[in-house]
Coordinates of C-alpha atoms in Angstrom, one line a residue:
Chain E
M1 CA -20.2 -105.4 -36.8
T2 CA -19.9 -106.9 -40.3
I3 CA -23.7 -106.8 -40.6
T4 CA -23.8 -103.0 -40.5
N5 CA -22.1 -103.0 -43.9
F6 CA -25.4 -104.0 -45.3
E7 CA -28.0 -101.4 -45.9
I8 CA -30.7 -104.0 -46.1
A9 CA -30.5 -107.5 -44.6
I10 CA -33.3 -110.0 -45.2
E11 CA -33.0 -113.1 -43.1
K12 CA -35.0 -116.3 -43.6
V13 CA -38.1 -114.5 -44.7
N14 CA -41.2 -116.7 -45.2
K15 CA -44.6 -115.5 -46.3
N16 CA -47.9 -117.3 -46.7
M17 CA -50.9 -115.8 -48.3
L18 CA -54.5 -116.7 -48.2
F19 CA -55.9 -117.0 -51.7
Q20 CA -59.5 -118.1 -52.4
G21 CA -59.6 -120.1 -49.1
Q22 CA -56.2 -121.8 -49.7
T23 CA -53.0 -121.0 -48.0
L24 CA -50.2 -120.4 -50.6
E25 CA -46.6 -120.4 -49.8
V26 CA -45.4 -117.2 -51.5
L27 CA -41.9 -116.7 -50.2
Q28 CA -39.6 -119.4 -48.8
D29 CA -36.4 -118.8 -46.8
I30 CA -35.4 -115.6 -48.6
D31 CA -31.9 -114.6 -47.5
L32 CA -30.7 -111.4 -49.1
S33 CA -28.1 -108.8 -48.1
I34 CA -27.9 -105.6 -50.0
K35 CA -24.9 -103.2 -49.7
N36 CA -25.1 -99.5 -49.3
Q37 CA -25.7 -97.8 -52.7
E38 CA -26.0 -101.1 -54.5
I39 CA -28.6 -101.5 -57.2
V40 CA -30.2 -105.0 -57.0
S41 CA -32.8 -106.3 -59.4
I42 CA -35.2 -109.0 -58.5
I43 CA -36.6 -110.9 -61.5
G44 CA -38.6 -114.1 -61.7
P45 CA -41.7 -115.6 -63.3
S46 CA -45.0 -113.9 -62.6
G47 CA -46.5 -114.9 -59.3
C48 CA -43.1 -115.7 -57.8
G49 CA -43.6 -113.2 -55.0
K50 CA -41.3 -110.4 -56.2
S51 CA -43.8 -107.7 -55.4
T52 CA -44.7 -109.3 -52.1
L53 CA -41.0 -109.2 -51.1
L54 CA -40.9 -105.6 -52.0
N55 CA -44.1 -104.9 -50.0
I56 CA -42.5 -106.6 -47.1
I57 CA -39.3 -104.6 -47.3
A58 CA -41.5 -101.4 -47.6
G59 CA -43.4 -102.4 -44.4
L60 CA -46.7 -102.6 -46.2
D61 CA -46.7 -106.3 -45.3
N62 CA -45.0 -108.4 -42.7
P63 CA -43.3 -111.7 -43.0
D64 CA -44.7 -114.7 -41.3
A65 CA -41.2 -115.7 -40.2
G66 CA -37.7 -114.1 -40.5
A67 CA -36.5 -110.6 -40.0
I68 CA -35.6 -107.4 -42.0
S69 CA -32.9 -105.1 -40.8
F70 CA -31.7 -101.8 -42.1
Q71 CA -28.1 -100.8 -41.4
G72 CA -27.9 -103.6 -38.9
F73 CA -30.9 -102.6 -36.9
N74 CA -33.9 -104.9 -36.9
Q75 CA -36.9 -103.0 -38.3
E76 CA -40.3 -104.0 -37.1
E77 CA -41.8 -100.7 -38.2
R78 CA -40.6 -99.9 -41.7
L79 CA -43.3 -97.6 -43.0
G80 CA -41.9 -94.1 -43.4
S81 CA -38.2 -95.2 -43.7
V82 CA -38.1 -96.4 -47.3
S83 CA -39.3 -94.9 -50.6
Y84 CA -41.5 -97.0 -52.6
M85 CA -42.7 -96.6 -56.2
Q86 CA -45.0 -98.6 -58.4
Q87 CA -45.7 -99.1 -62.1
K88 CA -48.6 -96.8 -61.9
D89 CA -47.1 -93.3 -61.4
L90 CA -49.8 -92.6 -58.8
L91 CA -49.5 -88.8 -59.3
F92 CA -52.4 -87.1 -57.5
P93 CA -54.5 -85.7 -60.3
W94 CA -55.5 -82.7 -58.2
R95 CA -51.9 -81.7 -57.5
T96 CA -49.5 -79.8 -59.7
V97 CA -46.1 -81.4 -60.5
L98 CA -44.5 -79.3 -57.8
E99 CA -47.2 -80.2 -55.3
N100 CA -46.9 -83.9 -56.2
I101 CA -43.2 -84.1 -55.6
S102 CA -43.4 -82.2 -52.4
L103 CA -45.9 -84.7 -51.0
S104 CA -43.4 -86.6 -48.8
L105 CA -42.0 -83.3 -47.4
E106 CA -45.5 -82.3 -46.5
I107 CA -46.1 -85.5 -44.7
K108 CA -42.9 -85.0 -42.7
G109 CA -44.2 -81.6 -41.7
I110 CA -41.6 -79.5 -43.6
S111 CA -42.8 -75.9 -44.1
K112 CA -44.3 -75.1 -47.4
K113 CA -41.6 -72.5 -48.2
D114 CA -38.7 -74.9 -47.5
S115 CA -40.3 -77.7 -49.4
V116 CA -41.0 -75.6 -52.5
E117 CA -37.3 -74.5 -52.5
I118 CA -36.1 -78.1 -52.2
C119 CA -38.4 -79.3 -55.0
R120 CA -37.6 -76.4 -57.3
K121 CA -33.9 -77.3 -57.1
Y122 CA -34.6 -80.9 -58.2
L123 CA -37.0 -79.9 -60.9
S124 CA -34.5 -77.6 -62.5
E125 CA -31.7 -80.1 -62.1
F126 CA -33.8 -82.5 -64.3
Q127 CA -35.3 -79.9 -66.6
L128 CA -38.8 -80.3 -65.3
D129 CA -39.0 -76.8 -64.0
K130 CA -41.2 -75.5 -66.8
F131 CA -43.8 -78.1 -65.9
E132 CA -44.0 -77.3 -62.2
K133 CA -47.4 -75.8 -62.4
N134 CA -48.8 -78.4 -64.7
L135 CA -51.5 -80.9 -63.6
P136 CA -50.5 -84.5 -64.3
H137 CA -53.1 -85.1 -67.0
T138 CA -51.3 -82.6 -69.2
L139 CA -48.0 -84.7 -69.2
S140 CA -47.0 -87.6 -71.3
G141 CA -46.5 -91.1 -69.7
G142 CA -42.7 -90.7 -69.7
M143 CA -42.9 -87.3 -68.1
R144 CA -45.3 -88.5 -65.5
Q145 CA -42.9 -91.3 -64.6
R146 CA -40.1 -88.8 -64.2
V147 CA -42.1 -86.8 -61.9
A148 CA -43.0 -90.0 -59.9
F149 CA -39.2 -90.8 -59.7
L150 CA -38.4 -87.4 -58.4
R151 CA -41.2 -87.7 -55.8
T152 CA -39.8 -91.1 -54.7
L153 CA -36.3 -89.6 -54.5
L154 CA -37.5 -86.7 -52.4
T155 CA -38.9 -89.1 -49.8
D156 CA -35.3 -88.8 -48.8
S157 CA -34.6 -92.2 -47.4
E158 CA -31.5 -94.2 -48.2
I159 CA -33.6 -97.0 -49.8
L160 CA -35.6 -96.9 -53.0
L161 CA -37.9 -99.8 -53.7
L162 CA -39.1 -99.8 -57.3
D163 CA -41.9 -102.1 -58.5
E164 CA -41.7 -102.3 -62.3
P165 CA -41.4 -98.5 -62.6
F166 CA -40.8 -98.7 -66.3
G167 CA -43.4 -101.3 -67.0
A168 CA -46.2 -99.1 -68.4
L169 CA -43.9 -97.2 -70.9
D170 CA -43.2 -97.9 -74.5
A171 CA -39.7 -99.2 -75.5
L172 CA -38.2 -95.9 -76.6
T173 CA -39.4 -93.9 -73.7
R174 CA -38.2 -96.7 -71.4
R175 CA -34.7 -96.6 -72.8
N176 CA -34.5 -92.8 -72.5
L177 CA -35.7 -93.1 -68.9
Y178 CA -33.0 -95.7 -68.0
V179 CA -30.3 -93.2 -68.9
W180 CA -32.2 -90.5 -67.1
F181 CA -32.6 -92.7 -64.0
M182 CA -28.9 -93.6 -64.0
K183 CA -28.1 -89.9 -63.9
L184 CA -30.6 -89.3 -61.2
L185 CA -28.8 -92.0 -59.1
E186 CA -25.4 -90.7 -60.0
N187 CA -26.2 -87.4 -58.5
N188 CA -28.3 -88.8 -55.6
P189 CA -26.9 -92.2 -54.7
R190 CA -29.3 -94.5 -53.1
T191 CA -29.6 -98.2 -52.3
V192 CA -32.1 -99.6 -54.9
V193 CA -34.2 -102.7 -55.0
L194 CA -35.8 -103.0 -58.4
V195 CA -38.5 -105.5 -59.3
T196 CA -38.8 -106.2 -63.0
H197 CA -39.8 -108.8 -65.5
D198 CA -37.5 -107.4 -68.1
V199 CA -34.1 -109.1 -68.1
E200 CA -32.4 -106.5 -70.3
E201 CA -33.6 -103.8 -67.9
A202 CA -32.3 -105.7 -65.0
I203 CA -28.8 -106.1 -66.5
F204 CA -28.6 -102.5 -67.8
L205 CA -29.5 -100.9 -64.4
S206 CA -28.2 -103.2 -61.7
D207 CA -25.1 -104.3 -59.9
R208 CA -26.6 -107.6 -59.0
I209 CA -29.5 -109.6 -60.2
I210 CA -31.5 -112.0 -58.0
L211 CA -33.6 -114.6 -59.8
L212 CA -36.5 -115.9 -57.8
S213 CA -38.0 -119.3 -58.6
Q214 CA -41.6 -120.1 -59.3
R215 CA -43.9 -120.1 -56.3
P216 CA -42.9 -120.6 -53.5
G217 CA -40.3 -118.0 -54.4
K218 CA -36.8 -118.9 -53.4
V219 CA -33.5 -117.3 -54.4
Q220 CA -32.6 -119.5 -57.4
L221 CA -29.6 -117.6 -58.8
T222 CA -27.5 -114.5 -58.1
E223 CA -25.6 -112.8 -60.9
E224 CA -23.1 -109.9 -60.6
V225 CA -23.2 -107.4 -63.3
S226 CA -19.7 -106.0 -63.8
F227 CA -20.2 -103.1 -66.3
E228 CA -18.8 -99.8 -65.2
R229 CA -21.1 -96.9 -64.5
P230 CA -22.3 -94.7 -66.0
R231 CA -23.4 -97.2 -68.6
T232 CA -24.4 -96.3 -72.2
H233 CA -26.8 -98.0 -74.5
D234 CA -24.1 -99.8 -76.5
I235 CA -23.4 -102.2 -73.7
I236 CA -26.5 -104.0 -74.8
A237 CA -24.5 -105.4 -77.7
H238 CA -21.5 -106.4 -75.5
P239 CA -20.8 -110.2 -75.5
D240 CA -20.8 -110.3 -71.7
F241 CA -24.2 -108.6 -71.7
V242 CA -25.6 -111.0 -74.3
S243 CA -24.3 -114.1 -72.6
L244 CA -25.6 -113.0 -69.2
K245 CA -28.9 -112.2 -70.8
L246 CA -29.1 -115.7 -72.3
R247 CA -28.1 -117.3 -69.1
L248 CA -30.8 -115.5 -67.1
L249 CA -33.5 -116.1 -69.8
D250 CA -32.6 -119.8 -69.7
R251 CA -33.1 -120.1 -66.0
L252 CA -36.2 -118.0 -66.1
N253 CA -37.7 -120.3 -68.8
E254 CA -36.8 -123.4 -66.8
G255 CA -38.9 -122.2 -63.9
G256 CA -41.7 -121.0 -66.2
D257 CA -42.3 -124.3 -68.0
E258 CA -43.0 -126.2 -64.9
Chain T
M1 CA -65.9 -71.6 -77.0
N2 CA -68.7 -69.1 -76.3
K3 CA -70.0 -69.4 -79.8
N4 CA -70.0 -73.2 -79.5
K5 CA -71.9 -73.0 -76.2
F6 CA -74.5 -70.9 -77.9
I7 CA -74.8 -73.3 -80.7
D8 CA -75.1 -76.2 -78.2
S9 CA -78.0 -74.5 -76.4
I10 CA -80.0 -73.9 -79.6
P11 CA -81.9 -77.2 -79.4
S12 CA -83.0 -76.6 -75.8
I13 CA -84.0 -73.0 -76.6
F14 CA -85.9 -74.2 -79.6
I15 CA -87.8 -76.8 -77.5
V16 CA -88.8 -74.3 -74.8
L17 CA -90.0 -71.8 -77.4
S18 CA -92.0 -74.4 -79.2
V19 CA -93.7 -75.5 -76.0
F20 CA -94.6 -71.9 -75.2
V21 CA -95.9 -71.3 -78.7
L22 CA -98.0 -74.5 -78.7
W23 CA -99.3 -73.7 -75.3
E24 CA -100.3 -70.2 -76.3
I25 CA -102.1 -71.4 -79.5
L26 CA -103.9 -74.1 -77.6
V27 CA -105.2 -71.8 -74.9
H28 CA -106.5 -69.4 -77.5
I29 CA -108.1 -72.0 -79.8
Q30 CA -109.7 -73.9 -76.9
D31 CA -110.6 -70.6 -75.3
I32 CA -109.4 -71.8 -71.9
P33 CA -110.1 -69.2 -69.1
T34 CA -107.0 -67.7 -67.5
W35 CA -108.0 -69.0 -64.0
L36 CA -107.9 -72.6 -65.3
L37 CA -104.7 -72.4 -67.4
P38 CA -103.1 -69.0 -68.2
A39 CA -101.4 -68.6 -71.6
P40 CA -97.6 -67.9 -71.4
S41 CA -98.3 -64.4 -72.5
E42 CA -100.5 -63.9 -69.4
I43 CA -97.8 -65.4 -67.2
F44 CA -95.1 -63.1 -68.6
K45 CA -97.4 -60.2 -68.2
S46 CA -97.9 -61.2 -64.6
L47 CA -94.1 -61.6 -64.1
Y48 CA -93.8 -58.0 -65.4
L49 CA -96.7 -56.4 -63.6
D50 CA -96.3 -58.2 -60.2
F51 CA -92.5 -58.0 -60.3
P52 CA -92.1 -56.1 -57.0
K53 CA -94.3 -58.6 -55.1
L54 CA -92.8 -61.6 -56.8
F55 CA -89.3 -60.3 -56.2
E56 CA -89.9 -59.8 -52.5
H57 CA -91.2 -63.4 -52.1
T58 CA -88.4 -64.7 -54.3
L59 CA -85.8 -63.3 -51.9
V60 CA -87.4 -65.1 -49.0
T61 CA -87.6 -68.4 -50.8
L62 CA -84.0 -68.0 -52.1
Q63 CA -82.8 -67.3 -48.6
E64 CA -84.5 -70.5 -47.3
I65 CA -83.0 -72.6 -50.1
L66 CA -79.5 -71.2 -49.7
I67 CA -79.3 -71.5 -45.9
G68 CA -81.0 -74.9 -45.9
F69 CA -78.7 -76.2 -48.6
L70 CA -75.6 -74.9 -46.8
V71 CA -76.7 -76.7 -43.6
A72 CA -77.2 -79.9 -45.6
L73 CA -73.8 -79.4 -47.2
I74 CA -72.0 -78.9 -43.9
F75 CA -73.7 -81.8 -42.1
G76 CA -73.6 -84.0 -45.2
F77 CA -69.9 -83.5 -45.6
L78 CA -69.2 -84.1 -41.9
I79 CA -71.3 -87.3 -41.7
A80 CA -69.8 -88.5 -45.0
S81 CA -66.4 -88.0 -43.5
G82 CA -67.4 -90.0 -40.5
I83 CA -68.6 -92.8 -42.8
G84 CA -65.4 -92.6 -44.9
L85 CA -63.2 -92.8 -41.8
S86 CA -64.9 -95.5 -39.9
T87 CA -66.6 -98.7 -40.9
T88 CA -68.4 -98.8 -37.6
L89 CA -69.9 -95.4 -38.2
E90 CA -70.8 -96.4 -41.7
K91 CA -72.7 -99.4 -40.5
S92 CA -74.5 -97.6 -37.7
L93 CA -75.3 -94.4 -39.7
Y94 CA -76.6 -95.8 -42.9
P95 CA -79.9 -97.3 -41.6
F96 CA -80.6 -94.0 -39.9
L97 CA -79.8 -92.0 -43.0
I98 CA -82.1 -94.2 -45.2
S99 CA -85.0 -94.0 -42.7
L100 CA -84.5 -90.3 -42.7
Q101 CA -84.8 -90.3 -46.4
T102 CA -88.0 -92.4 -46.4
I103 CA -89.9 -90.2 -44.0
P104 CA -92.3 -88.3 -46.2
I105 CA -91.2 -84.7 -46.0
I106 CA -94.8 -83.7 -46.5
V107 CA -95.7 -85.3 -43.2
I108 CA -92.7 -84.0 -41.3
A109 CA -93.1 -80.4 -42.5
P110 CA -96.4 -79.7 -40.6
M111 CA -95.0 -81.4 -37.5
L112 CA -92.0 -79.1 -37.6
L113 CA -94.5 -76.2 -37.6
V114 CA -96.0 -77.6 -34.4
W115 CA -92.7 -78.2 -32.8
I116 CA -90.8 -75.1 -33.8
G117 CA -93.5 -72.7 -35.0
Y118 CA -93.6 -70.3 -38.0
G119 CA -90.6 -68.4 -39.3
L120 CA -87.5 -69.3 -41.2
L121 CA -86.2 -72.2 -39.2
P122 CA -88.7 -74.9 -40.1
K123 CA -88.3 -74.1 -43.8
I124 CA -84.5 -74.3 -43.5
I125 CA -84.9 -77.7 -41.8
V126 CA -87.2 -79.0 -44.5
V127 CA -84.8 -77.9 -47.3
A128 CA -81.8 -79.3 -45.4
L129 CA -83.6 -82.6 -44.8
I130 CA -84.5 -83.0 -48.4
S131 CA -81.1 -82.1 -49.9
F132 CA -79.0 -83.8 -47.3
F133 CA -79.3 -87.4 -48.5
P134 CA -77.8 -87.1 -52.0
I135 CA -74.9 -85.1 -50.6
V136 CA -74.1 -87.6 -47.8
V137 CA -74.5 -90.8 -50.0
N138 CA -72.4 -89.4 -52.9
T139 CA -69.7 -87.9 -50.7
A140 CA -69.4 -91.1 -48.6
D141 CA -69.1 -93.1 -51.8
G142 CA -66.4 -90.8 -53.0
M143 CA -64.5 -91.2 -49.7
K144 CA -64.8 -95.0 -50.0
S145 CA -63.6 -95.1 -53.6
L146 CA -60.1 -93.8 -52.9
D147 CA -57.3 -95.4 -54.8
I148 CA -55.8 -98.0 -52.4
D149 CA -52.4 -97.7 -54.1
M150 CA -52.3 -93.9 -53.3
K151 CA -53.1 -94.8 -49.7
R152 CA -50.2 -97.3 -49.7
L153 CA -47.9 -94.7 -51.2
L154 CA -48.7 -92.3 -48.4
L155 CA -48.3 -95.0 -45.8
T156 CA -44.8 -95.7 -47.1
M157 CA -44.1 -92.0 -46.6
G158 CA -45.0 -92.4 -43.0
A159 CA -48.4 -90.7 -43.2
N160 CA -51.0 -91.0 -40.4
N161 CA -54.7 -91.5 -40.9
W162 CA -55.5 -87.8 -40.7
Q163 CA -53.0 -87.1 -43.5
I164 CA -54.5 -89.8 -45.6
F165 CA -57.9 -88.4 -45.0
R166 CA -56.9 -84.8 -45.9
K167 CA -54.6 -85.5 -48.8
I168 CA -56.5 -88.4 -50.5
M169 CA -59.9 -88.9 -49.2
I170 CA -61.2 -85.4 -49.3
P171 CA -59.9 -84.6 -52.8
S172 CA -61.1 -87.9 -54.3
S173 CA -64.5 -87.4 -52.8
L174 CA -65.0 -83.9 -54.4
P175 CA -66.2 -85.0 -57.8
Y176 CA -68.8 -87.3 -56.0
L177 CA -69.7 -84.4 -53.7
F178 CA -70.4 -82.2 -56.7
S179 CA -72.7 -84.7 -58.4
G180 CA -74.6 -85.0 -55.1
V181 CA -74.8 -81.2 -54.8
R182 CA -76.2 -81.0 -58.3
I183 CA -79.1 -83.3 -57.3
A184 CA -79.5 -81.5 -54.0
V185 CA -79.8 -78.0 -55.3
S186 CA -82.7 -78.9 -57.6
I187 CA -84.7 -80.7 -54.9
S188 CA -83.9 -78.1 -52.4
V189 CA -86.2 -75.8 -54.4
I190 CA -89.0 -78.3 -53.8
G191 CA -88.1 -78.4 -50.1
A192 CA -88.5 -74.7 -49.7
V193 CA -91.9 -74.7 -51.4
I194 CA -93.1 -77.6 -49.2
G195 CA -91.9 -75.8 -46.1
E196 CA -93.8 -72.7 -47.1
W197 CA -96.9 -74.7 -48.3
V198 CA -97.7 -76.0 -44.8
G199 CA -97.5 -72.7 -43.1
S200 CA -95.9 -69.4 -43.8
S201 CA -96.6 -65.7 -44.4
E202 CA -94.1 -65.1 -47.1
G203 CA -92.1 -66.8 -50.0
L204 CA -93.1 -68.1 -53.4
G205 CA -94.8 -71.2 -51.9
Y206 CA -97.0 -68.9 -49.8
L207 CA -97.7 -66.7 -52.7
M208 CA -98.9 -69.7 -54.7
I209 CA -101.3 -71.1 -52.1
R210 CA -102.7 -67.6 -51.5
S211 CA -103.1 -66.9 -55.2
K212 CA -104.8 -70.2 -56.1
P213 CA -108.1 -69.8 -54.3
Q214 CA -108.2 -66.2 -55.5
F215 CA -108.1 -67.6 -59.1
H216 CA -104.8 -65.7 -59.8
T217 CA -103.5 -68.7 -61.6
E218 CA -101.2 -66.6 -63.8
L219 CA -99.4 -65.6 -60.6
V220 CA -99.1 -69.2 -59.5
F221 CA -97.5 -70.0 -62.8
A222 CA -95.3 -66.9 -62.6
A223 CA -94.0 -68.3 -59.3
I224 CA -93.4 -71.7 -60.8
F225 CA -91.4 -70.0 -63.6
I226 CA -89.3 -68.2 -61.1
L227 CA -88.7 -71.5 -59.1
S228 CA -87.6 -73.2 -62.3
A229 CA -85.3 -70.3 -63.0
I230 CA -83.8 -70.6 -59.5
G231 CA -83.3 -74.4 -60.0
I232 CA -81.6 -73.9 -63.4
G233 CA -79.5 -71.1 -62.1
L234 CA -78.3 -73.0 -59.1
F235 CA -77.6 -76.1 -61.3
L236 CA -75.5 -74.0 -63.7
L237 CA -73.7 -72.3 -60.8
V238 CA -72.8 -75.7 -59.4
G239 CA -71.4 -76.7 -62.8
F240 CA -69.4 -73.5 -63.0
L241 CA -68.0 -74.0 -59.4
E242 CA -67.1 -77.6 -60.2
K243 CA -65.0 -76.6 -63.2
L244 CA -63.4 -73.9 -61.0
V245 CA -62.7 -76.1 -57.9
I246 CA -61.8 -79.5 -59.5
P247 CA -60.6 -78.8 -63.0
W248 CA -58.7 -82.1 -62.9
S249 CA -61.7 -84.3 -62.4
R250 CA -62.8 -84.5 -66.1
Y251 CA -59.4 -86.0 -67.0
E252 CA -59.1 -88.3 -64.0
N253 CA -60.2 -91.4 -65.9
S254 CA -57.8 -90.9 -68.7
T255 CA -54.8 -91.0 -66.3
E256 CA -55.3 -94.6 -65.4

């Protein structure tokens, strides 16, 4: 019964991958339990298997050993039950903003009339309604990413998997988007797994940070982030924020210098 | 916008006009007889005087081109979809498609006449055969070039193969389809003439082979002018439709 408290439970996941004729151990004995509506960041040196882990949770890939369960139920077939977003906004260039965010509703077979109604509600809630008929190429990078966030949210699953969603944006746009994203989650609570290489971003956005080691990726460190929500920009200067950041950067560099 | 378009087309208008003027001068200086090489003025005169006759034959040829092209488009798209959806189909169809393309149309056309007889059908088949290949190859390439990450995104939304085909493969193949179509419309004109050349009783190709031995060379050239006009017209029409149907495609690269 206790296990059902966890939205996502990852147990002893191992993953090997074939790369240029060699078998690489990418993930090793990953154990991770994520509570309902918790925001967990996964950070680590590049090549540590963060994205692979996310792909496995999404169901795009399968572990060689171990199990994934959602709400206590073992999930062999996970495609279609989690929302997944990448660094590339992947907006379909031939679809308008409205048509892009209604994509998942379409896939689920919801009628056009209903899905337009649902999407319009979200667009106006986040002041994107005047862009609903725009094609993606007419929007700025930050706008496109907002649309991509809304599309991800409208997939309407309890779990959001985000693979460096802020990675392609400039620093200012990114900061604005953090606050926007927090508001989005405030109004539409979800369980979030965020992969990032940016320590500050991880602290600012998450309740808990998981540091993966250099390949083969293992859970090296877990840190709780205790700042109250909703958070504001000024926590970046808070002593706890700074010391946590230094601690994480230290450990990150240890692994990286190897 | 329209003014700019006009300015842009000045060089090509200039080139065409200079060619005509040079041609006219040459014919007069060298005193070339009309049956050997008619001057542009003679050709335009013929276009004017023989207009009813030319118009009648143009309609026949245009009909062959349009129907043949549509047949090629439909079959081309269907086969490209098959290739896009299944690697097995891709491997088994490509050799067949390439051999189809290497069969000289000029040899097949008379055979079609023997097999099917006179009339519209053999011409449509020739037009379809000749314009089919660029459509299939381009569209199939387009289907194969889909963004893998888009496909993964739809998979995480729980999409099935049919949804992936409809929502990603078809739209991403459209720009490729259009470049295939642009090639296809110009060569479909040649297809119609070849079809008529080997045996027919109407159409511009027929008019040309009938006029040549009668030394109505100016009529032959008038027909050639009309055929080029059809080719250019269709090409422009495709460009116009492309802008209308896939306005996003010109920006696609800048989104990455």
